[in-house]
Amino acid sequence: MYSPLLRLPRSLLFTLLLLTACSGPSDVHETRFLMGTLVDYTVSGVDQDKAEQAISAAADEMQRIEDTFTIYGDQPNAVKAFNKEPPNTPVTLPDEVSYVLGIALHVQQQSGGAFDPALGGLNLLWGFSLDPPPASPPSADAIRAAVPPSHCIRRSGAQWLRTDRRCQLDFGGIAKGYAIDRGIEVLRQHGITNAIINAGGDLRLIGSHGKRPWRIGIRDPRKPGGVLAELDLKGDKSIVTSGDYERFFIYQGKRYHHILSPKTGWPAMQNQSTTVMAPSAMLADAWSTALFVNATPPERPSSVLLMRVDKAGHIHGKLQ
């Protein structure tokens, strides 16, 4: 079994899904650091020069997506500008941002509010994506003050507005999946038909691994290097795992992680991990978060397949 990520120290193995298929003689692998995680590109069945050019173009596109959607760093973008506008001020967002926001709000509605793209202020308060990362939780008063009202992002004709100052866009639960979808599209534009992009556990595959399907391992959330299940897949599949072990700290014997409940402002504690298979990495990304927060939302689409590990370590559901 082979993955470039497996050569790294165990402390860096925070990817949620590990590519476990044996490499063939025509595989080309590259690993890059994008979107705060390691992104592993695997292309099969073409010569090395063609694969490397396609991977480079896909990585450039994914970097562009990160620059467009991130709320971190000093580089300006439309999302940061939106978050600085006074409440109830209509703002025109770029078409791409508007499209992803529309998908995010649809998942928010379908999941009963378990997914919320307006937690930017709350996420900044917790600081899981900051350097250095947090070592203790914020105060309960600060958390209560940062929780935005539900459904506080609204469309106003062709524009968008936020109804409350606590309401700040954060695409961290969906943009990585969207970037993977765009990366796959760029690979296809370069003539690649068999490939995997694995961005720290957010994964999309196309085609097959030679004459075999791709083999994907789903990580055990409590056993480093352990695998809960293996899937043999081909065609066009997206799989994303959300877990409480990627970004977390232990404070006074309790685990605090980065997947926050939109209702309470505290880390959701029902599950250790949720794995979702969906038609696109963007949908799988959003739904893996929603289903981690609330495993049984009222309108979960039938096209979403789920396997989750609850707080006690019991496995529910099955991916096929």
PDB file of C-alpha atoms in Angstrom:
ATOM      1  CA  MET A   1       0.000   0.000   0.000  1.00  0.00           C
ATOM      2  CA  TYR A   2       1.299   3.445  -0.860  1.00  0.00           C
ATOM      3  CA  SER A   3       0.608   7.096  -0.214  1.00  0.00           C
ATOM      4  CA  PRO A   4       3.082   9.994  -0.236  1.00  0.00           C
ATOM      5  CA  LEU A   5       1.512  11.137   3.027  1.00  0.00           C
ATOM      6  CA  LEU A   6       2.622   7.948   4.760  1.00  0.00           C
ATOM      7  CA  ARG A   7       6.250   9.056   4.495  1.00  0.00           C
ATOM      8  CA  LEU A   8       5.536  12.007   6.772  1.00  0.00           C
ATOM      9  CA  PRO A   9       5.914  11.954  10.559  1.00  0.00           C
ATOM     10  CA  ARG A  10       2.833  10.627  12.323  1.00  0.00           C
ATOM     11  CA  SER A  11       2.204  14.084  13.824  1.00  0.00           C
ATOM     12  CA  LEU A  12       1.521  15.367  10.318  1.00  0.00           C
ATOM     13  CA  LEU A  13      -0.831  12.568   9.339  1.00  0.00           C
ATOM     14  CA  PHE A  14      -3.982  14.607   9.915  1.00  0.00           C
ATOM     15  CA  THR A  15      -5.532  13.633   6.598  1.00  0.00           C
ATOM     16  CA  LEU A  16      -8.894  11.973   7.212  1.00  0.00           C
ATOM     17  CA  LEU A  17      -8.920   9.604   4.263  1.00  0.00           C
ATOM     18  CA  LEU A  18      -5.773   7.855   3.149  1.00  0.00           C
ATOM     19  CA  LEU A  19      -5.199   6.609  -0.376  1.00  0.00           C
ATOM     20  CA  THR A  20      -4.480   2.922   0.123  1.00  0.00           C
ATOM     21  CA  ALA A  21      -4.322   1.618  -3.424  1.00  0.00           C
ATOM     22  CA  CYS A  22      -1.013   0.156  -4.515  1.00  0.00           C
ATOM     23  CA  SER A  23       0.709   2.407  -7.009  1.00  0.00           C
ATOM     24  CA  GLY A  24       0.967   1.264 -10.563  1.00  0.00           C
ATOM     25  CA  PRO A  25       3.947   1.872 -12.848  1.00  0.00           C
ATOM     26  CA  SER A  26       2.242   4.833 -14.546  1.00  0.00           C
ATOM     27  CA  ASP A  27       1.113   6.657 -11.400  1.00  0.00           C
ATOM     28  CA  VAL A  28       2.290  10.220 -10.854  1.00  0.00           C
ATOM     29  CA  HIS A  29       2.036  11.612  -7.309  1.00  0.00           C
ATOM     30  CA  GLU A  30       2.501  15.133  -6.010  1.00  0.00           C
ATOM     31  CA  THR A  31       1.787  16.550  -2.560  1.00  0.00           C
ATOM     32  CA  ARG A  32       1.329  20.271  -1.946  1.00  0.00           C
ATOM     33  CA  PHE A  33       0.294  22.399   1.004  1.00  0.00           C
ATOM     34  CA  LEU A  34      -2.918  24.280   0.192  1.00  0.00           C
ATOM     35  CA  MET A  35      -5.953  25.444   2.182  1.00  0.00           C
ATOM     36  CA  GLY A  36      -4.230  24.706   5.456  1.00  0.00           C
ATOM     37  CA  THR A  37      -3.698  21.021   4.690  1.00  0.00           C
ATOM     38  CA  LEU A  38      -1.704  18.594   2.573  1.00  0.00           C
ATOM     39  CA  VAL A  39      -3.233  18.028  -0.859  1.00  0.00           C
ATOM     40  CA  ASP A  40      -2.261  14.767  -2.514  1.00  0.00           C
ATOM     41  CA  TYR A  41      -2.636  14.483  -6.305  1.00  0.00           C
ATOM     42  CA  THR A  42      -2.520  11.047  -7.925  1.00  0.00           C
ATOM     43  CA  VAL A  43      -2.820  10.692 -11.707  1.00  0.00           C
ATOM     44  CA  SER A  44      -2.798   7.315 -13.423  1.00  0.00           C
ATOM     45  CA  GLY A  45      -2.386   6.143 -16.987  1.00  0.00           C
ATOM     46  CA  VAL A  46      -0.596   9.094 -18.656  1.00  0.00           C
ATOM     47  CA  ASP A  47       3.042  10.078 -19.114  1.00  0.00           C
ATOM     48  CA  GLN A  48       4.760  12.039 -16.377  1.00  0.00           C
ATOM     49  CA  ASP A  49       5.082  15.368 -18.212  1.00  0.00           C
ATOM     50  CA  LYS A  50       1.372  15.483 -19.043  1.00  0.00           C
ATOM     51  CA  ALA A  51       0.417  14.508 -15.494  1.00  0.00           C
ATOM     52  CA  GLU A  52       2.719  17.090 -13.916  1.00  0.00           C
ATOM     53  CA  GLN A  53       1.401  19.891 -16.126  1.00  0.00           C
ATOM     54  CA  ALA A  54      -2.186  18.950 -15.274  1.00  0.00           C
ATOM     55  CA  ILE A  55      -1.443  18.735 -11.556  1.00  0.00           C
ATOM     56  CA  SER A  56       0.297  22.104 -11.590  1.00  0.00           C
ATOM     57  CA  ALA A  57      -2.709  23.708 -13.290  1.00  0.00           C
ATOM     58  CA  ALA A  58      -5.112  22.051 -10.844  1.00  0.00           C
ATOM     59  CA  ALA A  59      -3.049  23.235  -7.871  1.00  0.00           C
ATOM     60  CA  ASP A  60      -3.017  26.794  -9.238  1.00  0.00           C
ATOM     61  CA  GLU A  61      -6.809  26.709  -9.555  1.00  0.00           C
ATOM     62  CA  MET A  62      -7.218  25.406  -6.021  1.00  0.00           C
ATOM     63  CA  GLN A  63      -4.915  28.151  -4.715  1.00  0.00           C
ATOM     64  CA  ARG A  64      -7.103  30.684  -6.528  1.00  0.00           C
ATOM     65  CA  ILE A  65     -10.168  29.250  -4.782  1.00  0.00           C
ATOM     66  CA  GLU A  66      -8.441  29.536  -1.410  1.00  0.00           C
ATOM     67  CA  ASP A  67      -7.520  33.172  -2.073  1.00  0.00           C
ATOM     68  CA  THR A  68     -11.094  33.912  -3.150  1.00  0.00           C
ATOM     69  CA  PHE A  69     -12.877  32.396  -0.143  1.00  0.00           C
ATOM     70  CA  THR A  70     -10.549  32.571   2.866  1.00  0.00           C
ATOM     71  CA  ILE A  71     -11.273  34.903   5.798  1.00  0.00           C
ATOM     72  CA  TYR A  72      -7.704  34.520   7.117  1.00  0.00           C
ATOM     73  CA  GLY A  73      -4.530  36.377   6.222  1.00  0.00           C
ATOM     74  CA  ASP A  74      -4.011  39.904   4.948  1.00  0.00           C
ATOM     75  CA  GLN A  75      -4.877  39.457   1.265  1.00  0.00           C
ATOM     76  CA  PRO A  76      -8.173  41.236   0.500  1.00  0.00           C
ATOM     77  CA  ASN A  77     -11.087  39.457  -1.121  1.00  0.00           C
ATOM     78  CA  ALA A  78     -14.843  39.908  -1.524  1.00  0.00           C
ATOM     79  CA  VAL A  79     -15.704  37.665   1.441  1.00  0.00           C
ATOM     80  CA  LYS A  80     -13.625  39.726   3.875  1.00  0.00           C
ATOM     81  CA  ALA A  81     -15.096  42.928   2.419  1.00  0.00           C
ATOM     82  CA  PHE A  82     -18.632  41.577   2.897  1.00  0.00           C
ATOM     83  CA  ASN A  83     -17.917  40.810   6.549  1.00  0.00           C
ATOM     84  CA  LYS A  84     -16.852  44.424   7.139  1.00  0.00           C
ATOM     85  CA  GLU A  85     -20.000  45.984   5.684  1.00  0.00           C
ATOM     86  CA  PRO A  86     -22.611  47.292   8.145  1.00  0.00           C
ATOM     87  CA  PRO A  87     -25.606  44.991   8.698  1.00  0.00           C
ATOM     88  CA  ASN A  88     -28.466  45.261   6.184  1.00  0.00           C
ATOM     89  CA  THR A  89     -26.166  46.710   3.519  1.00  0.00           C
ATOM     90  CA  PRO A  90     -26.722  44.958   0.155  1.00  0.00           C
ATOM     91  CA  VAL A  91     -23.433  43.768  -1.359  1.00  0.00           C
ATOM     92  CA  THR A  92     -22.699  42.382  -4.811  1.00  0.00           C
ATOM     93  CA  LEU A  93     -20.568  39.257  -4.513  1.00  0.00           C
ATOM     94  CA  PRO A  94     -18.616  37.681  -7.380  1.00  0.00           C
ATOM     95  CA  ASP A  95     -20.670  35.095  -9.267  1.00  0.00           C
ATOM     96  CA  GLU A  96     -18.527  32.234  -7.982  1.00  0.00           C
ATOM     97  CA  VAL A  97     -18.892  33.292  -4.340  1.00  0.00           C
ATOM     98  CA  SER A  98     -22.611  33.845  -4.808  1.00  0.00           C
ATOM     99  CA  TYR A  99     -22.990  30.359  -6.294  1.00  0.00           C
ATOM    100  CA  VAL A 100     -21.199  28.591  -3.424  1.00  0.00           C
ATOM    101  CA  LEU A 101     -23.070  30.696  -0.862  1.00  0.00           C
ATOM    102  CA  GLY A 102     -26.358  29.642  -2.424  1.00  0.00           C
ATOM    103  CA  ILE A 103     -25.377  25.964  -2.099  1.00  0.00           C
ATOM    104  CA  ALA A 104     -24.275  26.508   1.501  1.00  0.00           C
ATOM    105  CA  LEU A 105     -27.578  28.133   2.446  1.00  0.00           C
ATOM    106  CA  HIS A 106     -29.487  25.296   0.773  1.00  0.00           C
ATOM    107  CA  VAL A 107     -27.607  22.754   2.917  1.00  0.00           C
ATOM    108  CA  GLN A 108     -28.284  24.947   5.953  1.00  0.00           C
ATOM    109  CA  GLN A 109     -32.011  24.794   5.235  1.00  0.00           C
ATOM    110  CA  GLN A 110     -32.049  21.052   4.483  1.00  0.00           C
ATOM    111  CA  SER A 111     -30.003  20.203   7.578  1.00  0.00           C
ATOM    112  CA  GLY A 112     -32.176  22.145   9.971  1.00  0.00           C
ATOM    113  CA  GLY A 113     -29.393  24.641  10.662  1.00  0.00           C
ATOM    114  CA  ALA A 114     -26.683  22.048  11.435  1.00  0.00           C
ATOM    115  CA  PHE A 115     -24.542  23.659   8.715  1.00  0.00           C
ATOM    116  CA  ASP A 116     -24.126  27.438   8.798  1.00  0.00           C
ATOM    117  CA  PRO A 117     -21.818  29.527   6.559  1.00  0.00           C
ATOM    118  CA  ALA A 118     -22.132  32.545   8.893  1.00  0.00           C
ATOM    119  CA  LEU A 119     -19.880  31.375  11.736  1.00  0.00           C
ATOM    120  CA  GLY A 120     -16.845  33.439  10.763  1.00  0.00           C
ATOM    121  CA  GLY A 121     -16.796  35.511  13.945  1.00  0.00           C
ATOM    122  CA  LEU A 122     -17.316  32.456  16.125  1.00  0.00           C
ATOM    123  CA  ASN A 123     -14.570  30.520  14.341  1.00  0.00           C
ATOM    124  CA  LEU A 124     -12.163  33.429  14.738  1.00  0.00           C
ATOM    125  CA  LEU A 125     -12.996  33.554  18.441  1.00  0.00           C
ATOM    126  CA  TRP A 126     -12.112  29.884  18.915  1.00  0.00           C
ATOM    127  CA  GLY A 127      -9.011  30.332  16.751  1.00  0.00           C
ATOM    128  CA  PHE A 128      -8.503  26.779  15.515  1.00  0.00           C
ATOM    129  CA  SER A 129      -7.163  28.068  12.187  1.00  0.00           C
ATOM    130  CA  LEU A 130      -4.883  30.667  13.760  1.00  0.00           C
ATOM    131  CA  ASP A 131      -1.197  30.416  14.585  1.00  0.00           C
ATOM    132  CA  PRO A 132      -0.572  29.526  17.346  1.00  0.00           C
ATOM    133  CA  PRO A 133      -3.675  27.355  17.824  1.00  0.00           C
ATOM    134  CA  PRO A 134      -5.702  27.676  21.044  1.00  0.00           C
ATOM    135  CA  ALA A 135      -4.894  25.797  24.231  1.00  0.00           C
ATOM    136  CA  SER A 136      -8.107  26.586  26.128  1.00  0.00           C
ATOM    137  CA  PRO A 137     -11.704  27.496  25.197  1.00  0.00           C
ATOM    138  CA  PRO A 138     -13.006  31.079  25.123  1.00  0.00           C
ATOM    139  CA  SER A 139     -15.232  32.190  27.962  1.00  0.00           C
ATOM    140  CA  ALA A 140     -18.868  31.120  27.894  1.00  0.00           C
ATOM    141  CA  ASP A 141     -19.903  34.779  27.785  1.00  0.00           C
ATOM    142  CA  ALA A 142     -17.696  35.447  24.746  1.00  0.00           C
ATOM    143  CA  ILE A 143     -19.120  32.402  22.958  1.00  0.00           C
ATOM    144  CA  ARG A 144     -22.719  33.446  23.645  1.00  0.00           C
ATOM    145  CA  ALA A 145     -21.947  36.933  22.344  1.00  0.00           C
ATOM    146  CA  ALA A 146     -20.414  35.558  19.122  1.00  0.00           C
ATOM    147  CA  VAL A 147     -23.163  33.102  18.111  1.00  0.00           C
ATOM    148  CA  PRO A 148     -25.041  34.649  15.175  1.00  0.00           C
ATOM    149  CA  PRO A 149     -28.805  34.367  14.741  1.00  0.00           C
ATOM    150  CA  SER A 150     -29.850  31.584  12.378  1.00  0.00           C
ATOM    151  CA  HIS A 151     -30.447  32.402   8.704  1.00  0.00           C
ATOM    152  CA  CYS A 152     -28.815  35.830   9.014  1.00  0.00           C
ATOM    153  CA  ILE A 153     -27.453  35.844   5.436  1.00  0.00           C
ATOM    154  CA  ARG A 154     -30.120  36.896   2.988  1.00  0.00           C
ATOM    155  CA  ARG A 155     -30.420  37.536  -0.709  1.00  0.00           C
ATOM    156  CA  SER A 156     -31.557  40.971  -1.821  1.00  0.00           C
ATOM    157  CA  GLY A 157     -32.251  40.716  -5.541  1.00  0.00           C
ATOM    158  CA  ALA A 158     -28.867  40.014  -7.123  1.00  0.00           C
ATOM    159  CA  GLN A 159     -27.085  41.084  -3.930  1.00  0.00           C
ATOM    160  CA  TRP A 160     -26.524  39.702  -0.448  1.00  0.00           C
ATOM    161  CA  LEU A 161     -26.694  41.199   3.024  1.00  0.00           C
ATOM    162  CA  ARG A 162     -26.105  40.183   6.618  1.00  0.00           C
ATOM    163  CA  THR A 163     -28.752  41.087   9.135  1.00  0.00           C
ATOM    164  CA  ASP A 164     -26.548  41.156  12.238  1.00  0.00           C
ATOM    165  CA  ARG A 165     -22.985  42.228  13.055  1.00  0.00           C
ATOM    166  CA  ARG A 166     -22.280  38.744  14.500  1.00  0.00           C
ATOM    167  CA  CYS A 167     -23.083  37.244  11.101  1.00  0.00           C
ATOM    168  CA  GLN A 168     -19.808  36.778   9.197  1.00  0.00           C
ATOM    169  CA  LEU A 169     -19.288  34.524   6.211  1.00  0.00           C
ATOM    170  CA  ASP A 170     -16.879  31.617   6.591  1.00  0.00           C
ATOM    171  CA  PHE A 171     -16.717  29.054   3.778  1.00  0.00           C
ATOM    172  CA  GLY A 172     -14.407  26.724   5.714  1.00  0.00           C
ATOM    173  CA  GLY A 173     -17.014  23.948   5.690  1.00  0.00           C
ATOM    174  CA  ILE A 174     -17.577  23.937   1.926  1.00  0.00           C
ATOM    175  CA  ALA A 175     -14.840  25.788  -0.002  1.00  0.00           C
ATOM    176  CA  LYS A 176     -12.287  22.978   0.234  1.00  0.00           C
ATOM    177  CA  GLY A 177     -14.753  20.623  -1.423  1.00  0.00           C
ATOM    178  CA  TYR A 178     -15.496  23.209  -4.090  1.00  0.00           C
ATOM    179  CA  ALA A 179     -11.758  23.645  -4.702  1.00  0.00           C
ATOM    180  CA  ILE A 180     -11.398  19.889  -5.187  1.00  0.00           C
ATOM    181  CA  ASP A 181     -14.257  19.893  -7.702  1.00  0.00           C
ATOM    182  CA  ARG A 182     -12.552  22.693  -9.605  1.00  0.00           C
ATOM    183  CA  GLY A 183      -9.220  20.862  -9.438  1.00  0.00           C
ATOM    184  CA  ILE A 184     -10.789  17.737 -10.921  1.00  0.00           C
ATOM    185  CA  GLU A 185     -12.357  19.825 -13.689  1.00  0.00           C
ATOM    186  CA  VAL A 186      -8.947  21.307 -14.536  1.00  0.00           C
ATOM    187  CA  LEU A 187      -7.409  17.818 -14.658  1.00  0.00           C
ATOM    188  CA  ARG A 188     -10.137  16.782 -17.083  1.00  0.00           C
ATOM    189  CA  GLN A 189      -9.467  19.845 -19.228  1.00  0.00           C
ATOM    190  CA  HIS A 190      -5.887  18.594 -19.520  1.00  0.00           C
ATOM    191  CA  GLY A 191      -7.019  15.182 -20.734  1.00  0.00           C
ATOM    192  CA  ILE A 192      -6.774  13.339 -17.403  1.00  0.00           C
ATOM    193  CA  THR A 193      -9.432  10.666 -16.947  1.00  0.00           C
ATOM    194  CA  ASN A 194      -8.036   8.683 -13.985  1.00  0.00           C
ATOM    195  CA  ALA A 195      -7.079  10.612 -10.874  1.00  0.00           C
ATOM    196  CA  ILE A 196      -7.619  11.371  -7.194  1.00  0.00           C
ATOM    197  CA  ILE A 197      -7.367  14.671  -5.365  1.00  0.00           C
ATOM    198  CA  ASN A 198      -7.195  14.148  -1.603  1.00  0.00           C
ATOM    199  CA  ALA A 199      -7.151  17.385   0.412  1.00  0.00           C
ATOM    200  CA  GLY A 200      -6.639  16.316   3.997  1.00  0.00           C
ATOM    201  CA  GLY A 201      -9.478  13.817   3.850  1.00  0.00           C
ATOM    202  CA  ASP A 202     -11.739  15.653   1.412  1.00  0.00           C
ATOM    203  CA  LEU A 203     -11.472  13.483  -1.655  1.00  0.00           C
ATOM    204  CA  ARG A 204     -12.759  13.116  -5.191  1.00  0.00           C
ATOM    205  CA  LEU A 205     -11.764  10.415  -7.645  1.00  0.00           C
ATOM    206  CA  ILE A 206     -12.412   9.866 -11.330  1.00  0.00           C
ATOM    207  CA  GLY A 207     -11.892   6.854 -13.556  1.00  0.00           C
ATOM    208  CA  SER A 208     -10.034   3.832 -12.252  1.00  0.00           C
ATOM    209  CA  HIS A 209      -6.577   2.702 -11.174  1.00  0.00           C
ATOM    210  CA  GLY A 210      -5.551   0.844 -14.289  1.00  0.00           C
ATOM    211  CA  LYS A 211      -7.760  -2.237 -14.535  1.00  0.00           C
ATOM    212  CA  ARG A 212      -8.678  -2.000 -10.855  1.00  0.00           C
ATOM    213  CA  PRO A 213     -10.878   0.395  -8.902  1.00  0.00           C
ATOM    214  CA  TRP A 214      -9.307   2.932  -6.589  1.00  0.00           C
ATOM    215  CA  ARG A 215      -9.011   1.647  -3.021  1.00  0.00           C
ATOM    216  CA  ILE A 216      -9.846   4.198  -0.338  1.00  0.00           C
ATOM    217  CA  GLY A 217      -9.317   3.746   3.388  1.00  0.00           C
ATOM    218  CA  ILE A 218     -11.489   5.543   5.955  1.00  0.00           C
ATOM    219  CA  ARG A 219      -9.452   6.479   8.992  1.00  0.00           C
ATOM    220  CA  ASP A 220     -10.212   5.265  12.486  1.00  0.00           C
ATOM    221  CA  PRO A 221     -10.775   8.445  14.531  1.00  0.00           C
ATOM    222  CA  ARG A 222      -9.043   7.062  17.632  1.00  0.00           C
ATOM    223  CA  LYS A 223      -6.297   4.812  16.233  1.00  0.00           C
ATOM    224  CA  PRO A 224      -3.537   6.654  14.329  1.00  0.00           C
ATOM    225  CA  GLY A 225      -2.891   4.682  11.157  1.00  0.00           C
ATOM    226  CA  GLY A 226      -5.978   2.543  11.761  1.00  0.00           C
ATOM    227  CA  VAL A 227      -8.596   2.019   9.051  1.00  0.00           C
ATOM    228  CA  LEU A 228     -12.311   1.560   9.779  1.00  0.00           C
ATOM    229  CA  ALA A 229     -13.269   0.497   6.272  1.00  0.00           C
ATOM    230  CA  GLU A 230     -11.892   0.127   2.773  1.00  0.00           C
ATOM    231  CA  LEU A 231     -13.838   1.036  -0.342  1.00  0.00           C
ATOM    232  CA  ASP A 232     -13.121  -0.036  -3.925  1.00  0.00           C
ATOM    233  CA  LEU A 233     -14.459   2.760  -6.127  1.00  0.00           C
ATOM    234  CA  LYS A 234     -14.347   3.876  -9.736  1.00  0.00           C
ATOM    235  CA  GLY A 235     -16.151   6.366 -11.938  1.00  0.00           C
ATOM    236  CA  ASP A 236     -16.755   9.751 -10.329  1.00  0.00           C
ATOM    237  CA  LYS A 237     -17.075   9.694  -6.543  1.00  0.00           C
ATOM    238  CA  SER A 238     -16.613  12.226  -3.746  1.00  0.00           C
ATOM    239  CA  ILE A 239     -15.934  11.210  -0.143  1.00  0.00           C
ATOM    240  CA  VAL A 240     -15.339  13.542   2.789  1.00  0.00           C
ATOM    241  CA  THR A 241     -14.741  12.771   6.457  1.00  0.00           C
ATOM    242  CA  SER A 242     -15.198  15.300   9.255  1.00  0.00           C
ATOM    243  CA  GLY A 243     -13.657  14.334  12.573  1.00  0.00           C
ATOM    244  CA  ASP A 244     -12.846  15.655  16.018  1.00  0.00           C
ATOM    245  CA  TYR A 245      -9.156  14.723  15.636  1.00  0.00           C
ATOM    246  CA  GLU A 246      -7.951  17.045  12.872  1.00  0.00           C
ATOM    247  CA  ARG A 247      -7.813  20.322  14.838  1.00  0.00           C
ATOM    248  CA  PHE A 248      -8.341  19.998  18.562  1.00  0.00           C
ATOM    249  CA  PHE A 249      -6.847  20.545  21.991  1.00  0.00           C
ATOM    250  CA  ILE A 250      -7.305  18.868  25.355  1.00  0.00           C
ATOM    251  CA  TYR A 251      -8.196  21.187  28.244  1.00  0.00           C
ATOM    252  CA  GLN A 252      -8.788  19.885  31.751  1.00  0.00           C
ATOM    253  CA  GLY A 253      -9.192  16.388  30.357  1.00  0.00           C
ATOM    254  CA  LYS A 254     -11.806  17.305  27.727  1.00  0.00           C
ATOM    255  CA  ARG A 255     -11.375  17.357  23.951  1.00  0.00           C
ATOM    256  CA  TYR A 256     -12.321  20.599  22.153  1.00  0.00           C
ATOM    257  CA  HIS A 257     -12.332  20.504  18.352  1.00  0.00           C
ATOM    258  CA  HIS A 258     -13.030  22.848  15.447  1.00  0.00           C
ATOM    259  CA  ILE A 259     -16.480  21.609  14.324  1.00  0.00           C
ATOM    260  CA  LEU A 260     -18.799  23.992  16.145  1.00  0.00           C
ATOM    261  CA  SER A 261     -22.538  23.702  16.694  1.00  0.00           C
ATOM    262  CA  PRO A 262     -24.242  26.749  15.149  1.00  0.00           C
ATOM    263  CA  LYS A 263     -26.832  26.671  17.929  1.00  0.00           C
ATOM    264  CA  THR A 264     -24.553  26.557  20.967  1.00  0.00           C
ATOM    265  CA  GLY A 265     -21.246  27.925  19.685  1.00  0.00           C
ATOM    266  CA  TRP A 266     -19.405  25.017  21.322  1.00  0.00           C
ATOM    267  CA  PRO A 267     -17.830  21.994  19.606  1.00  0.00           C
ATOM    268  CA  ALA A 268     -20.426  19.407  18.608  1.00  0.00           C
ATOM    269  CA  MET A 269     -19.942  16.357  20.785  1.00  0.00           C
ATOM    270  CA  GLN A 270     -22.261  13.674  19.370  1.00  0.00           C
ATOM    271  CA  ASN A 271     -19.705  12.044  17.076  1.00  0.00           C
ATOM    272  CA  GLN A 272     -16.036  11.275  16.589  1.00  0.00           C
ATOM    273  CA  SER A 273     -16.276  11.314  12.794  1.00  0.00           C
ATOM    274  CA  THR A 274     -18.731  11.315   9.915  1.00  0.00           C
ATOM    275  CA  THR A 275     -17.954  10.165   6.386  1.00  0.00           C
ATOM    276  CA  VAL A 276     -20.153  11.219   3.478  1.00  0.00           C
ATOM    277  CA  MET A 277     -20.262  10.112  -0.140  1.00  0.00           C
ATOM    278  CA  ALA A 278     -22.022  12.595  -2.424  1.00  0.00           C
ATOM    279  CA  PRO A 279     -22.177  13.622  -6.103  1.00  0.00           C
ATOM    280  CA  SER A 280     -19.612  16.412  -5.588  1.00  0.00           C
ATOM    281  CA  ALA A 281     -16.864  17.142  -3.085  1.00  0.00           C
ATOM    282  CA  MET A 282     -18.554  20.450  -2.310  1.00  0.00           C
ATOM    283  CA  LEU A 283     -21.766  18.720  -1.195  1.00  0.00           C
ATOM    284  CA  ALA A 284     -19.875  15.985   0.652  1.00  0.00           C
ATOM    285  CA  ASP A 285     -17.839  18.645   2.457  1.00  0.00           C
ATOM    286  CA  ALA A 286     -20.883  20.582   3.654  1.00  0.00           C
ATOM    287  CA  TRP A 287     -22.910  17.485   4.552  1.00  0.00           C
ATOM    288  CA  SER A 288     -20.091  15.829   6.474  1.00  0.00           C
ATOM    289  CA  THR A 289     -20.059  18.899   8.731  1.00  0.00           C
ATOM    290  CA  ALA A 290     -23.849  19.039   9.029  1.00  0.00           C
ATOM    291  CA  LEU A 291     -24.094  15.345   9.837  1.00  0.00           C
ATOM    292  CA  PHE A 292     -21.293  15.575  12.373  1.00  0.00           C
ATOM    293  CA  VAL A 293     -23.252  18.289  14.196  1.00  0.00           C
ATOM    294  CA  ASN A 294     -26.620  16.546  13.814  1.00  0.00           C
ATOM    295  CA  ALA A 295     -26.573  12.962  12.589  1.00  0.00           C
ATOM    296  CA  THR A 296     -30.254  12.893  11.610  1.00  0.00           C
ATOM    297  CA  PRO A 297     -31.282  16.210  10.045  1.00  0.00           C
ATOM    298  CA  PRO A 298     -34.898  16.174   8.810  1.00  0.00           C
ATOM    299  CA  GLU A 299     -34.242  16.533   5.088  1.00  0.00           C
ATOM    300  CA  ARG A 300     -30.956  14.753   4.397  1.00  0.00           C
ATOM    301  CA  PRO A 301     -30.889  14.077   0.621  1.00  0.00           C
ATOM    302  CA  SER A 302     -31.175  10.443  -0.400  1.00  0.00           C
ATOM    303  CA  SER A 303     -28.102  10.923  -2.632  1.00  0.00           C
ATOM    304  CA  VAL A 304     -25.917  11.382   0.461  1.00  0.00           C
ATOM    305  CA  LEU A 305     -24.533   8.172   1.987  1.00  0.00           C
ATOM    306  CA  LEU A 306     -23.322   8.303   5.563  1.00  0.00           C
ATOM    307  CA  MET A 307     -21.119   6.374   7.955  1.00  0.00           C
ATOM    308  CA  ARG A 308     -20.532   7.884  11.387  1.00  0.00           C
ATOM    309  CA  VAL A 309     -18.687   6.999  14.543  1.00  0.00           C
ATOM    310  CA  ASP A 310     -20.562   8.250  17.606  1.00  0.00           C
ATOM    311  CA  LYS A 311     -19.107   9.598  20.846  1.00  0.00           C
ATOM    312  CA  ALA A 312     -18.906   6.103  22.303  1.00  0.00           C
ATOM    313  CA  GLY A 313     -17.025   4.779  19.260  1.00  0.00           C
ATOM    314  CA  HIS A 314     -19.928   2.819  17.762  1.00  0.00           C
ATOM    315  CA  ILE A 315     -20.207   2.743  13.976  1.00  0.00           C
ATOM    316  CA  HIS A 316     -23.528   3.596  12.330  1.00  0.00           C
ATOM    317  CA  GLY A 317     -24.450   3.329   8.657  1.00  0.00           C
ATOM    318  CA  LYS A 318     -22.478   1.941   5.747  1.00  0.00           C
ATOM    319  CA  LEU A 319     -20.951   3.355   2.595  1.00  0.00           C
ATOM    320  CA  GLN A 320     -21.251   1.222  -0.518  1.00  0.00           C
TER     321      GLN A 320
END
